[in-house]
PDB file of C-alpha atoms in Angstrom:
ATOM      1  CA  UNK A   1       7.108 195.262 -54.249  1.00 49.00           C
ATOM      2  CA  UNK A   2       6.345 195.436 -57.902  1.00 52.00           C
ATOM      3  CA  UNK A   3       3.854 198.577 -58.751  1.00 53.00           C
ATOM      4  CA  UNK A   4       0.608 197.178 -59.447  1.00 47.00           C
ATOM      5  CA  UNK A   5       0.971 198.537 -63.375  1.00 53.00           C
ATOM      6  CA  UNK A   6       3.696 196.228 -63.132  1.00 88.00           C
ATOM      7  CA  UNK A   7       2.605 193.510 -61.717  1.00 91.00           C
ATOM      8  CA  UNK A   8       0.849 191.830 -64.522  1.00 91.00           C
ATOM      9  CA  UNK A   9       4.907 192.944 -66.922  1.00 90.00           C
ATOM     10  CA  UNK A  10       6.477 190.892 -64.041  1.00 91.00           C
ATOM     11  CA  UNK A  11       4.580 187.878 -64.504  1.00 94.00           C
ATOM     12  CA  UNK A  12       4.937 188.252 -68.098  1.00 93.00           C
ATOM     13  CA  UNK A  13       8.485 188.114 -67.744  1.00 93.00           C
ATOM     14  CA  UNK A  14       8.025 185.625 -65.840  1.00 94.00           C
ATOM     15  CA  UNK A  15       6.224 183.562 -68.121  1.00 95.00           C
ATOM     16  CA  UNK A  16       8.709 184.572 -70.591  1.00 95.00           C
ATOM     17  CA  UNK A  17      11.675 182.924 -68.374  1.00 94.00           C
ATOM     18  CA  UNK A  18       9.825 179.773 -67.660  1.00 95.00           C
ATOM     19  CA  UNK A  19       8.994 179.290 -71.392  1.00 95.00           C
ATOM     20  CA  UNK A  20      12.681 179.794 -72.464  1.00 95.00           C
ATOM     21  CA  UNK A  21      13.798 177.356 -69.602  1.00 94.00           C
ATOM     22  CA  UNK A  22      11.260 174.953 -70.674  1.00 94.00           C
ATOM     23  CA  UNK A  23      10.036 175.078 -66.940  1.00 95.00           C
ATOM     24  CA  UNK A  24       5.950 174.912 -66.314  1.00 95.00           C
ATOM     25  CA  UNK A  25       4.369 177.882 -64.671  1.00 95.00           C
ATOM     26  CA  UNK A  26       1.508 176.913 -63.548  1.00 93.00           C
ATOM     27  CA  UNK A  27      -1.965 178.985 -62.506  1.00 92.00           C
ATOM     28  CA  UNK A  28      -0.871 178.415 -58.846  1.00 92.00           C
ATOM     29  CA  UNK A  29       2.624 179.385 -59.124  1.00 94.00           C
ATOM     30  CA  UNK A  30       1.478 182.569 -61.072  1.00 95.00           C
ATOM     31  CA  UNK A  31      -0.942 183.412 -58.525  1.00 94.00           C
ATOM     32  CA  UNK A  32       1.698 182.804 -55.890  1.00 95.00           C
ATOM     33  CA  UNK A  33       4.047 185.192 -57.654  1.00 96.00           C
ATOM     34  CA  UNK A  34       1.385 187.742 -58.057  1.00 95.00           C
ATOM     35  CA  UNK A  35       0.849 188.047 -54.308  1.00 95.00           C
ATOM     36  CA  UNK A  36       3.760 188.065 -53.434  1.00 95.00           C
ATOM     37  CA  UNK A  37       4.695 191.033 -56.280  1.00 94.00           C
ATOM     38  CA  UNK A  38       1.167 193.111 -55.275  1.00 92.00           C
ATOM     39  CA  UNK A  39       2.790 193.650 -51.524  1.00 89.00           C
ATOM     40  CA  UNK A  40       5.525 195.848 -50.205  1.00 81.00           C
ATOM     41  CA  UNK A  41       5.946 193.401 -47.077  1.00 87.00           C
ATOM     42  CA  UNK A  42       7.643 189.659 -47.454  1.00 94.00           C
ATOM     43  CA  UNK A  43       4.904 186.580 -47.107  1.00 96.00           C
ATOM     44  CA  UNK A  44       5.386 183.624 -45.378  1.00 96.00           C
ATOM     45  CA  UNK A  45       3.558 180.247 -46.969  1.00 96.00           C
ATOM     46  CA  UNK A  46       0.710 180.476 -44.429  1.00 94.00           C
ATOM     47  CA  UNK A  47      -0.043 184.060 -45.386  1.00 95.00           C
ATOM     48  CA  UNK A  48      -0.370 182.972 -49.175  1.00 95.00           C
ATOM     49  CA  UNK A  49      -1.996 179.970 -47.663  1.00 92.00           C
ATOM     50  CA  UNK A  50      -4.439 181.938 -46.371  1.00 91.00           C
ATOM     51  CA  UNK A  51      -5.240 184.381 -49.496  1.00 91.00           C
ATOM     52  CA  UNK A  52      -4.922 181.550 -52.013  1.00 90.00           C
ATOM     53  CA  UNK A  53      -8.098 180.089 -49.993  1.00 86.00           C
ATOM     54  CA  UNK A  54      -9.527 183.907 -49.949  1.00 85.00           C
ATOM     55  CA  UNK A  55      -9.458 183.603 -53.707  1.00 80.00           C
ATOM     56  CA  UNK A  56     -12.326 180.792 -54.670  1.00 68.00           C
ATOM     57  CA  UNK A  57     -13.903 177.649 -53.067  1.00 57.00           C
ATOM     58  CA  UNK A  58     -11.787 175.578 -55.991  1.00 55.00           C
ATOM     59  CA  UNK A  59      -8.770 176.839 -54.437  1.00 56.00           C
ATOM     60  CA  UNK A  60      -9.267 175.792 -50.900  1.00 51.00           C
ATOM     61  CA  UNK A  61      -9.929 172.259 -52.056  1.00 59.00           C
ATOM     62  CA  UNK A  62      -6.023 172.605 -53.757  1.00 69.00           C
ATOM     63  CA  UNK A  63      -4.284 174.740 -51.426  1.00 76.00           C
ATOM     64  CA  UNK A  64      -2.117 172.902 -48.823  1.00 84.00           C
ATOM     65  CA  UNK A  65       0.917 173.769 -46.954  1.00 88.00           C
ATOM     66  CA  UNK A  66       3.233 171.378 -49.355  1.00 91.00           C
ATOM     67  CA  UNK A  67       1.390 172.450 -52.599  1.00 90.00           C
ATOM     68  CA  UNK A  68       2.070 176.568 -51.561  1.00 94.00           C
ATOM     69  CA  UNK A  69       5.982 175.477 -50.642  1.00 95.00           C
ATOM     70  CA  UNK A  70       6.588 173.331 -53.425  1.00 95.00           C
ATOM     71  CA  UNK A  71       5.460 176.483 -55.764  1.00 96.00           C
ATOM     72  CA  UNK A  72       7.934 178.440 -53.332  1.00 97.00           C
ATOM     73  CA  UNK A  73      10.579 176.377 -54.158  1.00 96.00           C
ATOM     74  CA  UNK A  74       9.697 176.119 -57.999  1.00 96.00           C
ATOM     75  CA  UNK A  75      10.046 180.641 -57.981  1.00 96.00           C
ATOM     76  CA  UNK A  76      13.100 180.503 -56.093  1.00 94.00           C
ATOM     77  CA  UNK A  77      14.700 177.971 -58.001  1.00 92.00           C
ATOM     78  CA  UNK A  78      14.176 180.177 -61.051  1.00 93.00           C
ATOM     79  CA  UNK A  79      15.369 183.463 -59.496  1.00 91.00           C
ATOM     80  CA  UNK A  80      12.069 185.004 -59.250  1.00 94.00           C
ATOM     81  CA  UNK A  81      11.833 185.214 -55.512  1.00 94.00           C
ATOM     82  CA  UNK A  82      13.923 185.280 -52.516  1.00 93.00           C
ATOM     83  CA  UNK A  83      13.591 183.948 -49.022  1.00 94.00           C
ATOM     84  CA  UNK A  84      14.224 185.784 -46.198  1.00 94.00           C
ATOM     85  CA  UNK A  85      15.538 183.579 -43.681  1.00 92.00           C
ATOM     86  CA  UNK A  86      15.649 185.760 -40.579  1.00 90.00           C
ATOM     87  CA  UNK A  87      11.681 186.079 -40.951  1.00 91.00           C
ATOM     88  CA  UNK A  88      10.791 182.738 -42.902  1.00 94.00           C
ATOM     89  CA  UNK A  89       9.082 184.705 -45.132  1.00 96.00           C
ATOM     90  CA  UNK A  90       9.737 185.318 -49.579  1.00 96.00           C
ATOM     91  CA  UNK A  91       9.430 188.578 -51.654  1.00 94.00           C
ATOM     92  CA  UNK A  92      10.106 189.430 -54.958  1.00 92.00           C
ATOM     93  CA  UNK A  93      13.272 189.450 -56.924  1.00 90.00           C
ATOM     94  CA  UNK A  94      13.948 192.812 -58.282  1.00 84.00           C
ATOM     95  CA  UNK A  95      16.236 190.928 -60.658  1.00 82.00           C
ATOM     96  CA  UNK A  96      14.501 187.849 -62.037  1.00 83.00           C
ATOM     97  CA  UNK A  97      15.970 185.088 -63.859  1.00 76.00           C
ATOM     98  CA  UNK A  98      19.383 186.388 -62.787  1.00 75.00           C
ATOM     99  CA  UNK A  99      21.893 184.288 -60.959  1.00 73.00           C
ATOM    100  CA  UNK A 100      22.876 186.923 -57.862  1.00 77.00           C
ATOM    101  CA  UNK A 101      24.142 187.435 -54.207  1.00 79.00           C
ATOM    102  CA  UNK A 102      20.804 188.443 -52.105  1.00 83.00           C
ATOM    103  CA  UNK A 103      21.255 191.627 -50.145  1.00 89.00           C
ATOM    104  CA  UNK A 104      18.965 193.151 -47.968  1.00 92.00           C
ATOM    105  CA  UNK A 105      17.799 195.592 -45.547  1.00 93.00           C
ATOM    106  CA  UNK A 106      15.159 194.786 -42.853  1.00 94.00           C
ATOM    107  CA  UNK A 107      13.399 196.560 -41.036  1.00 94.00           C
ATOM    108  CA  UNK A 108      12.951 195.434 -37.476  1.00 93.00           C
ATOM    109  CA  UNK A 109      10.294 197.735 -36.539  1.00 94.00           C
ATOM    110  CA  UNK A 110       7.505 197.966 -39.419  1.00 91.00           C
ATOM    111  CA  UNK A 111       8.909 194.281 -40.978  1.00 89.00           C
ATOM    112  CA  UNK A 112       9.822 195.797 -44.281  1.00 89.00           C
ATOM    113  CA  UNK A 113      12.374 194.345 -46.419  1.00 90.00           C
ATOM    114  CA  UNK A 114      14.512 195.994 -49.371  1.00 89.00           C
ATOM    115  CA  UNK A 115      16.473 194.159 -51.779  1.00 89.00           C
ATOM    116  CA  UNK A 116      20.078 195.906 -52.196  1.00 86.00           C
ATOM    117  CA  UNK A 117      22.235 196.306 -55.528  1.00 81.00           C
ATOM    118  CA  UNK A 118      26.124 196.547 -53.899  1.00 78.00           C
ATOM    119  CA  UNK A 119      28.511 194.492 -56.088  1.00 79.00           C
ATOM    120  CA  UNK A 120      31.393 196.152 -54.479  1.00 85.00           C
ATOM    121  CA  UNK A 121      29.921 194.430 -50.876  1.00 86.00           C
ATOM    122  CA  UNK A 122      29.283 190.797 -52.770  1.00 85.00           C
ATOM    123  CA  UNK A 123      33.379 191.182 -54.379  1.00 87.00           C
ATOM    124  CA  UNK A 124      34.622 191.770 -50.697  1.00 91.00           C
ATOM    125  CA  UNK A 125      32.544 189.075 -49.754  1.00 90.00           C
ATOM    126  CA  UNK A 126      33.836 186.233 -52.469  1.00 89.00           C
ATOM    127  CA  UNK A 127      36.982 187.637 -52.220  1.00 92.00           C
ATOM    128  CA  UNK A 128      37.913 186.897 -48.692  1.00 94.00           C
ATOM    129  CA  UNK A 129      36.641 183.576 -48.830  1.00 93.00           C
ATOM    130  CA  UNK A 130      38.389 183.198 -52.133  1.00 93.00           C
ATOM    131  CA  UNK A 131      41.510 184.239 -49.659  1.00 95.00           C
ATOM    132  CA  UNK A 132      40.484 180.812 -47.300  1.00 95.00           C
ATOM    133  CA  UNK A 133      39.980 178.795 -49.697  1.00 95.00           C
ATOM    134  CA  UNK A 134      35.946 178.217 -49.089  1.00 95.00           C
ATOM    135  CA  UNK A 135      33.775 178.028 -52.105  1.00 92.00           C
ATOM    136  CA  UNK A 136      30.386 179.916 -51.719  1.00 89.00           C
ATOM    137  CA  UNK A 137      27.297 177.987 -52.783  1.00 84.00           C
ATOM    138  CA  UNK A 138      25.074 180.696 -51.947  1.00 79.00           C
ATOM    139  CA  UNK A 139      25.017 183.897 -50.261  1.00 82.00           C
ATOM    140  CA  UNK A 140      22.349 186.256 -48.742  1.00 85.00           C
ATOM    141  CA  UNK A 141      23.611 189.101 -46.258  1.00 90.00           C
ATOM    142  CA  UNK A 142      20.673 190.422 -43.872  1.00 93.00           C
ATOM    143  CA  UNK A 143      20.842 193.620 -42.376  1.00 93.00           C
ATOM    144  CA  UNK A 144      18.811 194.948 -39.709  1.00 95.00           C
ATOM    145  CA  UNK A 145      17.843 198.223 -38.471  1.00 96.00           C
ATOM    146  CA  UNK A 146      14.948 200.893 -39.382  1.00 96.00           C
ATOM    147  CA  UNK A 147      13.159 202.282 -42.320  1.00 93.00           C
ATOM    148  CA  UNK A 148      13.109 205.887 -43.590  1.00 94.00           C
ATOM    149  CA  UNK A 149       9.556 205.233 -42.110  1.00 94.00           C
ATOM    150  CA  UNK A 150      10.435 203.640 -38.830  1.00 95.00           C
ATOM    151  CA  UNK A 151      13.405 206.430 -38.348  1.00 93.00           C
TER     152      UNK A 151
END
């Protein structure tokens, strides 16, 4: 989760990315960003479904499932968010715009998810497949357990 001060920095930088990368980003994918960034839990694309439609009558009328996925698709493809697999669910990057392994911690109690910084686990990682010969295309470790808050 971004800190709501934040929030509105984050999009800038956002912004800021797409420009330089000559990629649109649009009202909806901004407001799909935001909510994701304003939460400390992951969202799955009927959750932002469902608060895109909370926003204004305008937006009900252009929310749809493939509309909310293909502006999933458009923030991951750009490094701004990642998707958990294990839950279905996306939160934000806490390194946009960079090119990086996806580490995380999730909490199987509470649902919570933390994004980890461990270069020395993503080197062991390459390296041993570097040792069979297999070329990663992408890689995102899950890790399960509980929270300081769970604990």
């Amino acid at each position: 989760m971004v800190l709501p001060m934040n929030v509105e920095a984050y999009l800038k930088r956002a912004d800021d990315l797409c420009r330089q990368r000559g990629a649109r980003f649009t009202p909806l994918r901004r407001r799909v960003l935001e909510l994701i960034a304003s939460t400390d839990k992951p969202l799955g694309a009927y959750a932002l479904l469902d608060l895109l439609k909370e926003d204004d009558a305008q937006a009900q009328r252009k929310a749809a499932p493939p509309t909310v996925y293909r502006a999933l698709d458009f923030l991951l493809e750009h490094g701004l968010v990642h998707r958990i697999a294990s839950y279905n669910t996306y939160i934000i990057c806490d390194h946009p715009g960079h090119r990086h392994d996806g580490l995380f911690l999730l909490c199987s109690d509470c649902g919570a998810v933390s994004e980890l910084e461990a270069s020395t686990v993503t080197s062991a990682i390459h390296s041993a497949a570097q040792k069979r010969q297999f070329k990663i295309g992408e890689s995102h470790l899950e890790i399960t357990g509980l929270c300081a808050k769970c604990r």
